[in-house]
Amino acid sequence: MTIGIGGWGSRRKPMALVRALARSDVRDLTVVTYGGPDLGLLCAAGKVRKAYYGFVSLDSPPFYDPWFAAARTSGSIEVREMDEGMVKCGLEAAAARLPFLPIRAGLGSAVREFWGDELRTVDSPYPDADGRTETLVAMPALDLDVALVHLDLADVHGNAAYTGVDPYFDDLFCAAAQRRFLETDRVVETEELVESVEVQRLLLNRMNVDRVIHAPNGAHFTFAGEYRRDEAFQKHYAASAADPDSWTAFREHFLDVDEQTYQERVVEWTRERAEQKEAASV
Amino acid sequence: MSDVPRAETCVIACAEIFSGAGEIMASPMATTPLIGARLARLTTEPDLLITDGEALIFADTPAVGKSAPIEGWMPFRKVFDVVASGRRHVVMGANQIDRYGNQNLSAFGPLQHPKRQMFGVRGAPGNTINHPTSYWVAKHSTRVFTESVDIVSGVGYDNVDPDNPAFRFLHIHRVVTNLGVFDFGGPDHTFRALSLHPGVTADEVAENTGFEVVGLADAGETRAPTEEELSLIRETIDPTGLREKEVRPVDAAGVSR
């Protein structure tokens, strides 16, 4: 199964759905993403067979995701690494039901080697003013079986809005997919949705969404429109990957549990950490 | 020895990356080039567009890490439109750069089984093929300036197909390091020294570069900042001295403190 995951790096990732996927018995996933800890958690759970991405970043120190790095350096996943702009281009091709779209990005770079025969070029049928033919990358459509996205606000029908500064590419992920799962911090009546944001923020409509999942704080530990990234917890995640014992402890405490328990344990962890800090400073 | 701290010389060199850039988006990806871009905007290049690094275009030119009134919106999806339009000059970092300007920030080792994983290629292929690109290297060493890069993220001149007009926008403008200012103006677009920072010797550059540097013996000295530039750097753009976290002061013996 090919799944696209919305958001960007460690920003508005559908982490509640990613955690659910990590707990499930789904395997052999092909993942399309602007990668962050979403891809990391799925690599940690051994779910990923192949990955299509423009980058993988935690967006703050230590920047490189430890589980993606481990999957790469052990050679356990096959990758189709590409320029960031090629991800957008491939989703747009899929959204328009086109087999490819031409793009300059990728020419002359190792992207060609990451993809081999899977990435080809296309010659323009229109020569330039000097009679020369421009040859471009023919970015194939990134057709998705499933898209997972997180938006801040939605109604039960799948109308949904972002409230932060950036829509990222969540509408494109949904438009490129057969089955579209939207998690949201707040489910409200349609009337309240459209009255509480400018119309330009209504990124998804009913045609783009199959299921709406109410997941308060669901993007945690990435940020969403109405809360910041949990930097301390993200650091804890990254540090826990350092050895098998610390990861087992992290996994058992935070991942082998349902979403509500996860959220309760994050609150508890944050409180304990604050108390320890206070005790240390006395 | 100059009494100007090395970090400030680097800022001047980064500001000059944008000389004559006009009304385009300046996209610096590290502290020193960010200070440089803002310095250029406050002196000779007022029409540059700069952002908060996330999604907002600044109307004013704030200090590093500070906010300012905005003049527009630039979410990531619109950044890719700007990249394709060519109206941008990016200053990226680099884990490796070779003599033809190929750059790597992706990973070390084989493509499908790397020894060390970094970011992946990010926007480097699209940046280099579409619009002016420069590089900032805070620690000039043979590890960075290497005979050949492991993974070509940023496209270098020897990967240009001269028969394909799709490559016509590739332009690697400058490489600024803690040691000097360089470009790819040597024979066949090879790495060339334009100036060395005050106190830096040709031997020091040669020892820290994994290939021959064209024009090294003849390179002049990077210019000193003006009084206006010094006060803008020290009082307006970087009052807390973040630039010295990237480039440490150098003592009389040429050793970083």
Coordinates of C-alpha atoms in Angstrom, one line a residue:
Chain A
M1 CA 0.0 0.0 0.0
T2 CA 1.2 3.5 -0.9
I3 CA 0.4 6.1 1.7
G4 CA 1.0 9.9 1.6
I5 CA 1.5 11.7 4.8
G6 CA 0.7 15.4 5.0
G7 CA 2.4 18.2 7.0
W8 CA 6.1 19.1 6.5
G9 CA 9.1 17.9 8.6
S10 CA 8.0 18.3 12.2
R11 CA 5.1 20.5 11.3
R12 CA 1.4 19.6 11.5
K13 CA 2.0 15.9 10.9
P14 CA -1.0 13.5 11.4
M15 CA 0.9 11.9 14.3
A16 CA -2.2 10.2 16.0
L17 CA -2.8 8.3 12.7
V18 CA 0.9 7.5 12.4
R19 CA 0.8 6.1 16.0
A20 CA -2.2 4.1 15.1
L21 CA -0.5 2.7 12.0
A22 CA 2.6 1.9 14.0
R23 CA 0.5 -0.2 16.4
S24 CA -1.4 -2.0 13.6
D25 CA -0.4 -5.1 11.8
V26 CA -0.1 -3.2 8.5
R27 CA 3.3 -3.8 6.8
D28 CA 5.4 -3.2 3.7
L29 CA 4.3 0.4 3.3
T30 CA 5.5 2.7 0.5
V31 CA 5.4 6.2 2.1
V32 CA 5.3 9.5 0.2
T33 CA 6.2 12.5 2.5
Y34 CA 8.0 15.7 3.3
G35 CA 9.5 13.6 6.0
G36 CA 9.8 14.2 9.8
P37 CA 9.1 12.0 12.9
D38 CA 6.2 10.5 11.0
L39 CA 8.6 8.6 8.8
G40 CA 10.8 8.0 11.8
L41 CA 8.1 6.3 13.9
L42 CA 7.0 4.1 11.0
C43 CA 10.7 3.1 10.3
A44 CA 11.1 2.3 14.1
A45 CA 8.0 0.0 13.8
G46 CA 9.5 -1.7 10.8
K47 CA 6.5 -0.7 8.6
V48 CA 8.4 0.9 5.7
R49 CA 9.6 -0.9 2.6
K50 CA 10.0 2.1 0.3
A51 CA 10.1 5.8 0.7
Y52 CA 9.5 8.8 -1.6
Y53 CA 10.6 12.1 0.0
G54 CA 12.1 15.5 -0.6
F55 CA 13.9 15.5 2.7
V56 CA 13.6 14.1 6.2
S57 CA 14.1 16.6 9.1
L58 CA 13.0 17.1 12.7
D59 CA 13.4 20.9 12.0
S60 CA 15.2 21.5 15.3
P61 CA 18.3 19.8 16.9
P62 CA 19.3 17.0 16.4
F63 CA 17.7 17.7 12.9
Y64 CA 18.3 14.2 11.4
D65 CA 15.6 11.7 12.4
P66 CA 17.4 8.8 14.1
W67 CA 15.0 6.0 13.0
F68 CA 15.0 7.1 9.4
A69 CA 18.8 7.3 9.6
A70 CA 18.9 3.8 11.1
A71 CA 16.7 2.4 8.4
R72 CA 18.9 4.0 5.7
T73 CA 22.3 3.0 7.1
S74 CA 21.1 -0.6 7.6
G75 CA 19.8 -0.6 4.0
S76 CA 16.4 -1.8 5.2
I77 CA 14.4 0.6 3.0
E78 CA 14.6 1.4 -0.6
V79 CA 14.4 5.1 -1.3
R80 CA 13.3 7.4 -4.2
E81 CA 14.8 10.6 -2.9
M82 CA 13.9 13.7 -4.9
D83 CA 14.0 17.4 -4.9
E84 CA 11.3 19.0 -2.7
G85 CA 9.7 20.6 -5.6
M86 CA 9.4 17.2 -7.4
V87 CA 7.1 16.0 -4.5
K88 CA 4.7 18.8 -5.2
C89 CA 4.9 18.2 -8.9
G90 CA 4.2 14.5 -8.6
L91 CA 1.2 15.1 -6.3
E92 CA -0.2 17.7 -8.8
A93 CA 0.2 15.2 -11.6
A94 CA -1.8 12.6 -9.6
A95 CA -4.4 15.2 -8.6
A96 CA -5.0 16.0 -12.3
R97 CA -4.9 12.3 -13.3
L98 CA -1.9 12.9 -15.5
P99 CA 0.9 10.4 -16.0
F100 CA 3.6 13.0 -15.5
L101 CA 4.4 16.7 -15.4
P102 CA 7.6 18.2 -16.7
I103 CA 10.0 19.9 -14.2
R104 CA 13.6 21.2 -14.3
A105 CA 14.5 20.1 -10.8
G106 CA 16.4 16.8 -10.7
L107 CA 18.4 17.3 -13.9
G108 CA 22.1 16.9 -13.4
S109 CA 21.7 15.6 -9.8
A110 CA 21.9 12.3 -8.1
V111 CA 18.1 12.2 -8.1
R112 CA 18.4 10.4 -11.4
E113 CA 20.5 7.7 -9.7
F114 CA 18.2 7.3 -6.8
W115 CA 15.4 6.5 -9.2
G116 CA 17.1 4.7 -12.1
D117 CA 14.7 3.8 -14.9
E118 CA 11.7 4.8 -12.7
L119 CA 12.5 8.5 -13.5
R120 CA 12.7 9.4 -17.2
T121 CA 13.0 12.7 -19.2
V122 CA 10.7 14.2 -21.7
D123 CA 11.6 16.3 -24.8
S124 CA 9.6 19.5 -25.5
P125 CA 7.7 19.2 -28.8
Y126 CA 8.2 23.0 -29.0
P127 CA 11.8 24.0 -29.8
D128 CA 13.1 27.2 -28.2
A129 CA 13.8 30.4 -30.2
D130 CA 17.2 29.0 -31.3
G131 CA 15.6 25.8 -32.5
R132 CA 16.9 23.8 -29.6
T133 CA 15.0 21.1 -27.8
E134 CA 14.6 21.4 -24.0
T135 CA 14.7 18.1 -22.2
L136 CA 13.1 18.0 -18.8
V137 CA 12.4 15.5 -16.0
A138 CA 9.1 13.8 -16.5
M139 CA 8.0 13.6 -12.9
P140 CA 5.6 10.6 -12.6
A141 CA 2.3 11.0 -10.8
L142 CA 2.6 10.1 -7.1
D143 CA -0.6 8.2 -7.0
L144 CA -1.6 7.3 -3.5
D145 CA -3.8 4.6 -2.1
V146 CA -4.2 6.5 1.2
A147 CA -3.6 10.0 2.4
L148 CA -3.3 10.9 6.1
V149 CA -3.5 14.6 7.0
H150 CA -4.0 16.7 10.1
L151 CA -5.9 20.0 10.0
D152 CA -6.7 22.2 13.0
L153 CA -10.5 22.5 12.5
A154 CA -13.1 20.5 10.6
D155 CA -16.7 19.5 10.5
V156 CA -17.9 15.8 10.4
H157 CA -18.4 15.9 6.6
G158 CA -14.7 16.6 5.8
N159 CA -14.7 20.4 5.3
A160 CA -11.6 21.5 7.1
A161 CA -9.3 24.5 7.7
Y162 CA -5.8 25.2 8.8
T163 CA -5.3 28.1 11.2
G164 CA -1.5 28.5 11.1
V165 CA 0.7 30.3 8.6
D166 CA 1.0 27.5 6.1
P167 CA -1.3 25.0 4.4
Y168 CA 1.7 22.8 3.5
F169 CA 0.5 20.4 0.8
D170 CA -2.4 18.6 2.6
D171 CA -4.9 19.4 -0.1
L172 CA -2.6 17.9 -2.8
F173 CA -2.0 14.7 -0.7
C174 CA -5.8 14.3 -0.5
A175 CA -6.4 15.0 -4.2
A176 CA -3.7 12.4 -5.1
A177 CA -5.2 9.6 -3.0
Q178 CA -8.0 7.1 -3.3
R179 CA -8.8 7.0 0.5
R180 CA -8.4 10.2 2.5
F181 CA -8.2 10.2 6.3
L182 CA -8.4 13.6 8.1
E183 CA -7.5 13.9 11.8
T184 CA -8.4 17.2 13.4
D185 CA -8.0 18.9 16.8
R186 CA -11.5 20.3 16.8
V187 CA -14.7 19.0 15.2
V188 CA -17.3 21.8 14.9
E189 CA -20.6 22.4 13.1
T190 CA -20.1 23.6 9.5
E191 CA -21.5 27.0 10.4
E192 CA -19.0 27.5 13.1
L193 CA -16.2 26.3 10.9
V194 CA -16.9 28.8 8.1
E195 CA -17.6 31.6 10.5
S196 CA -14.4 31.1 12.5
V197 CA -11.8 31.3 9.6
E198 CA -11.4 33.3 6.4
V199 CA -12.7 31.3 3.4
Q200 CA -9.1 31.0 2.0
R201 CA -8.3 28.8 5.0
L202 CA -10.9 26.2 4.0
L203 CA -8.3 23.9 2.4
L204 CA -10.4 20.7 2.2
N205 CA -14.0 20.1 1.1
R206 CA -16.2 17.0 1.3
M207 CA -15.0 15.6 -2.0
N208 CA -11.4 15.4 -0.6
V209 CA -12.2 13.4 2.6
D210 CA -13.5 9.9 3.4
R211 CA -13.1 9.8 7.2
V212 CA -12.8 12.5 9.9
I213 CA -11.1 11.5 13.1
H214 CA -11.4 13.7 16.2
A215 CA -7.8 13.8 17.6
P216 CA -7.2 16.6 20.0
N217 CA -3.5 17.4 20.1
G218 CA -3.2 14.8 17.4
A219 CA -0.2 16.4 15.7
H220 CA 1.8 16.2 18.9
F221 CA 4.9 16.3 19.1
T222 CA 5.0 18.3 15.9
F223 CA 3.2 21.7 15.9
A224 CA -0.2 22.6 14.5
G225 CA -2.0 25.8 14.1
E226 CA -3.0 26.2 17.7
Y227 CA -0.1 24.6 19.6
R228 CA 3.7 24.7 19.3
R229 CA 6.1 21.9 18.7
D230 CA 6.9 20.0 21.9
E231 CA 10.6 20.4 21.6
A232 CA 11.4 18.7 24.9
F233 CA 9.4 15.6 23.9
Q234 CA 10.8 15.5 20.4
K235 CA 14.3 15.6 21.9
H236 CA 13.3 12.8 24.3
Y237 CA 12.0 10.8 21.2
A238 CA 15.3 11.3 19.4
A239 CA 17.5 10.5 22.4
S240 CA 15.5 7.4 23.2
A241 CA 16.5 6.0 19.8
A242 CA 20.1 5.9 20.9
D243 CA 20.0 2.4 22.4
P244 CA 17.6 -0.6 22.5
D245 CA 16.8 -0.4 26.2
S246 CA 15.8 3.3 26.1
W247 CA 13.8 2.7 23.0
T248 CA 12.0 -0.2 24.5
A249 CA 11.1 2.0 27.5
F250 CA 9.9 4.8 25.2
R251 CA 7.9 2.4 23.0
E252 CA 6.2 0.6 25.9
H253 CA 5.3 3.8 27.6
F254 CA 4.2 6.0 24.7
L255 CA 3.6 3.8 21.6
D256 CA 2.2 0.4 22.7
V257 CA -0.9 2.3 24.1
D258 CA -4.0 3.9 22.7
E259 CA -4.1 7.5 21.7
Q260 CA -5.8 8.7 24.9
T261 CA -3.2 7.0 27.1
Y262 CA -0.5 8.5 24.9
Q263 CA -1.8 12.0 25.5
E264 CA -2.2 11.4 29.3
R265 CA 1.3 10.1 29.5
V266 CA 2.7 13.1 27.6
V267 CA 1.0 15.4 30.1
E268 CA 2.4 13.3 33.0
W269 CA 5.9 13.3 31.5
T270 CA 5.8 17.0 31.0
R271 CA 4.7 17.6 34.6
E272 CA 7.4 15.3 36.0
R273 CA 10.0 16.9 33.9
A274 CA 9.0 20.4 35.2
E275 CA 9.1 19.1 38.8
Q276 CA 12.5 17.6 38.3
K277 CA 13.8 20.8 36.9
E278 CA 12.3 22.8 39.7
A279 CA 13.8 20.4 42.3
A280 CA 17.2 20.7 40.6
S281 CA 17.2 24.5 40.6
V282 CA 16.4 24.7 44.4
Chain B
M1 CA 46.5 41.5 11.4
S2 CA 43.1 43.1 11.0
D3 CA 41.3 44.1 14.1
V4 CA 38.0 43.2 12.5
P5 CA 36.8 39.8 13.9
R6 CA 36.7 37.1 11.3
A7 CA 33.0 36.6 11.7
E8 CA 32.4 40.2 10.6
T9 CA 34.6 39.8 7.5
C10 CA 32.5 36.7 6.7
V11 CA 29.3 38.7 7.0
I12 CA 30.6 41.4 4.6
A13 CA 31.5 38.6 2.1
C14 CA 28.0 37.2 2.5
A15 CA 26.4 40.6 2.0
E16 CA 28.4 41.0 -1.2
I17 CA 26.9 37.8 -2.6
F18 CA 23.7 39.8 -3.1
S19 CA 25.4 42.8 -4.8
G20 CA 23.3 43.7 -7.9
A21 CA 20.7 41.1 -7.1
G22 CA 17.8 43.5 -7.4
E23 CA 14.2 42.6 -6.6
I24 CA 14.5 38.9 -5.9
M25 CA 14.1 36.7 -2.8
A26 CA 17.2 36.3 -0.7
S27 CA 17.1 32.9 1.0
P28 CA 20.1 32.4 3.4
M29 CA 20.1 29.1 5.2
A30 CA 22.5 29.8 8.1
T31 CA 23.2 32.6 10.5
T32 CA 26.2 34.3 8.8
P33 CA 24.6 34.5 5.3
L34 CA 21.3 35.6 7.0
I35 CA 23.1 38.5 8.6
G36 CA 24.8 39.2 5.3
A37 CA 21.5 39.3 3.4
R38 CA 20.0 41.7 5.9
L39 CA 23.1 43.9 5.8
A40 CA 22.9 44.1 2.0
R41 CA 19.2 45.0 2.3
L42 CA 20.0 47.8 4.8
T43 CA 22.8 49.2 2.6
T44 CA 22.9 48.7 -1.2
E45 CA 20.1 46.2 -1.9
P46 CA 16.9 47.6 -0.4
D47 CA 14.7 45.8 -2.9
L48 CA 15.6 42.3 -1.7
L49 CA 12.7 40.2 -0.4
I50 CA 13.4 38.4 2.9
T51 CA 11.3 36.1 5.0
D52 CA 11.1 34.8 8.5
G53 CA 12.2 31.4 7.3
E54 CA 8.7 30.0 7.7
A55 CA 5.9 31.7 5.7
L56 CA 6.0 35.5 6.2
I57 CA 7.7 38.1 4.0
F58 CA 9.3 40.9 6.2
A59 CA 8.6 44.6 5.3
D60 CA 11.3 45.7 7.6
T61 CA 14.7 44.2 8.3
P62 CA 14.8 42.8 11.8
A63 CA 17.6 41.5 14.0
V64 CA 18.4 37.8 13.9
G65 CA 15.7 35.8 15.6
K66 CA 13.4 38.9 15.9
S67 CA 10.1 39.5 14.1
A68 CA 9.1 42.6 12.1
P69 CA 6.1 44.0 10.3
I70 CA 5.3 41.9 7.2
E71 CA 4.5 42.7 3.6
G72 CA 3.4 39.4 2.3
W73 CA 2.8 35.6 2.4
M74 CA 5.3 32.9 1.3
P75 CA 4.2 29.4 2.4
F76 CA 6.3 26.5 1.2
R77 CA 4.1 25.8 -1.9
K78 CA 4.7 29.4 -3.1
V79 CA 8.5 29.1 -2.5
F80 CA 8.5 26.4 -5.2
D81 CA 6.8 28.8 -7.6
V82 CA 9.5 31.3 -6.8
V83 CA 12.2 28.7 -7.4
A84 CA 10.8 27.8 -10.8
S85 CA 10.5 31.6 -11.6
G86 CA 14.2 32.1 -11.1
R87 CA 13.7 35.2 -8.9
R88 CA 15.7 33.9 -6.0
H89 CA 19.3 33.6 -4.7
V90 CA 19.8 30.9 -2.1
V91 CA 22.8 30.5 0.1
M92 CA 22.9 26.8 1.2
G93 CA 25.3 24.9 3.5
A94 CA 27.2 21.9 2.3
N95 CA 28.6 18.7 3.7
Q96 CA 30.8 18.4 0.6
I97 CA 31.7 20.6 -2.4
D98 CA 33.9 19.6 -5.3
R99 CA 36.0 21.7 -7.7
Y100 CA 33.1 22.0 -10.2
G101 CA 30.6 23.1 -7.6
N102 CA 28.8 19.8 -7.0
Q103 CA 27.4 19.9 -3.5
N104 CA 26.2 17.2 -1.1
L105 CA 23.9 17.7 1.9
S106 CA 22.0 14.3 1.5
A107 CA 24.1 11.5 3.0
F108 CA 27.6 9.9 2.9
G109 CA 28.2 6.6 1.2
P110 CA 26.2 4.5 -1.3
L111 CA 22.8 5.9 -2.3
Q112 CA 20.7 3.0 -1.0
H113 CA 22.9 2.1 1.9
P114 CA 24.6 5.2 3.2
K115 CA 27.2 5.3 6.0
R116 CA 25.7 8.4 7.5
Q117 CA 22.3 9.9 6.8
M118 CA 21.7 13.7 6.6
F119 CA 18.7 15.6 5.2
G120 CA 18.3 14.0 1.8
V121 CA 18.7 16.3 -1.2
R122 CA 16.1 18.9 0.0
G123 CA 15.6 21.7 -2.5
A124 CA 19.2 21.6 -3.7
P125 CA 18.6 20.1 -7.2
G126 CA 15.8 22.5 -7.9
N127 CA 17.6 25.5 -6.5
T128 CA 20.8 25.0 -8.5
I129 CA 19.1 24.2 -11.8
N130 CA 16.7 27.3 -11.5
H131 CA 18.4 30.3 -10.0
P132 CA 21.6 31.7 -8.5
T133 CA 23.0 29.6 -5.7
S134 CA 25.9 30.3 -3.3
Y135 CA 27.3 28.3 -0.5
W136 CA 28.4 29.1 3.0
V137 CA 31.0 26.9 4.8
A138 CA 31.8 28.0 8.3
K139 CA 34.7 25.6 8.6
H140 CA 36.8 25.3 5.4
S141 CA 38.4 21.8 5.4
T142 CA 39.4 19.0 3.2
R143 CA 36.4 17.0 4.5
V144 CA 34.1 19.6 2.9
F145 CA 36.2 20.6 -0.2
T146 CA 36.7 17.1 -1.5
E147 CA 37.8 15.6 -4.8
S148 CA 34.3 14.2 -5.5
V149 CA 31.0 14.4 -3.5
D150 CA 29.2 11.2 -2.4
I151 CA 25.8 12.3 -3.6
V152 CA 25.2 15.2 -6.0
S153 CA 22.4 17.3 -4.3
G154 CA 23.4 20.6 -5.7
V155 CA 24.3 20.4 -9.4
G156 CA 27.9 21.4 -10.4
Y157 CA 29.2 22.7 -13.7
D158 CA 30.5 19.3 -15.0
N159 CA 27.0 17.9 -14.8
V160 CA 25.6 20.5 -17.1
D161 CA 24.5 19.2 -20.5
P162 CA 25.5 22.1 -22.9
D163 CA 23.1 20.7 -25.6
N164 CA 20.1 20.9 -23.3
P165 CA 18.7 24.5 -22.7
A166 CA 17.0 23.3 -19.5
F167 CA 20.4 23.8 -17.9
R168 CA 20.7 27.5 -18.9
F169 CA 19.8 29.0 -15.6
L170 CA 22.5 27.2 -13.5
H171 CA 24.7 29.7 -11.8
I172 CA 26.8 29.1 -8.8
H173 CA 27.7 32.6 -7.8
R174 CA 30.0 32.4 -4.7
V175 CA 31.4 30.2 -2.0
V176 CA 32.1 32.1 1.2
T177 CA 34.0 30.3 3.9
N178 CA 35.8 31.2 7.2
L179 CA 38.9 31.5 5.1
G180 CA 37.9 33.5 2.0
V181 CA 35.6 34.2 -1.0
F182 CA 35.6 31.9 -4.0
D183 CA 33.7 31.3 -7.2
F184 CA 33.8 28.8 -10.1
G185 CA 35.5 31.2 -12.5
G186 CA 38.6 29.0 -13.1
P187 CA 39.2 27.1 -16.3
D188 CA 36.2 24.8 -17.1
H189 CA 34.3 26.4 -14.2
T190 CA 36.6 25.3 -11.5
F191 CA 36.9 26.6 -8.0
R192 CA 38.8 29.9 -7.9
A193 CA 39.9 32.1 -5.1
L194 CA 38.6 35.7 -5.3
S195 CA 39.9 37.0 -1.9
L196 CA 41.3 35.6 1.3
H197 CA 40.2 37.1 4.7
P198 CA 42.7 39.3 6.5
G199 CA 45.2 37.0 8.2
V200 CA 44.5 34.0 6.0
T201 CA 47.4 32.7 3.9
A202 CA 47.3 30.9 0.6
D203 CA 49.0 27.9 2.3
E204 CA 46.2 27.7 4.9
V205 CA 43.6 27.5 2.1
A206 CA 45.6 25.0 0.1
E207 CA 46.1 22.7 3.1
N208 CA 42.4 22.8 3.8
T209 CA 41.1 22.1 0.3
G210 CA 41.1 18.7 -1.2
F211 CA 41.9 19.9 -4.7
E212 CA 43.9 22.7 -6.4
V213 CA 42.4 26.2 -6.0
V214 CA 42.8 28.4 -9.1
G215 CA 44.2 31.9 -8.6
L216 CA 45.2 31.2 -5.0
A217 CA 48.6 33.0 -5.2
D218 CA 47.0 36.1 -6.7
A219 CA 43.9 36.4 -4.6
G220 CA 43.6 39.8 -2.8
E221 CA 42.3 40.5 0.7
T222 CA 38.6 40.5 1.5
R223 CA 37.6 44.1 2.1
A224 CA 37.1 45.6 5.5
P225 CA 33.7 46.6 6.6
T226 CA 32.8 50.3 6.6
E227 CA 31.9 52.0 9.9
E228 CA 28.2 52.0 8.9
E229 CA 28.3 48.2 8.2
L230 CA 30.0 47.5 11.5
S231 CA 27.4 49.4 13.4
L232 CA 24.6 47.7 11.5
I233 CA 26.1 44.3 12.2
R234 CA 26.9 44.9 15.9
E235 CA 24.0 47.1 16.9
T236 CA 21.1 46.4 14.6
I237 CA 21.2 43.0 13.0
D238 CA 23.2 40.8 15.4
P239 CA 23.5 42.6 18.7
T240 CA 23.9 39.3 20.7
G241 CA 26.8 38.1 18.6
L242 CA 25.3 34.9 17.1
R243 CA 27.7 35.2 14.2
E244 CA 30.6 34.3 16.5
K245 CA 29.0 30.9 17.3
E246 CA 29.5 30.0 13.6
V247 CA 32.9 31.7 13.2
R248 CA 35.1 31.9 16.3
P249 CA 37.5 34.9 16.7
V250 CA 41.0 34.1 15.5
D251 CA 44.1 35.1 17.6
A252 CA 47.4 36.6 16.3
A253 CA 48.8 33.1 15.7
G254 CA 45.9 32.3 13.4
V255 CA 44.3 29.9 15.9
S256 CA 40.6 29.8 16.6
R257 CA 40.0 30.6 20.2

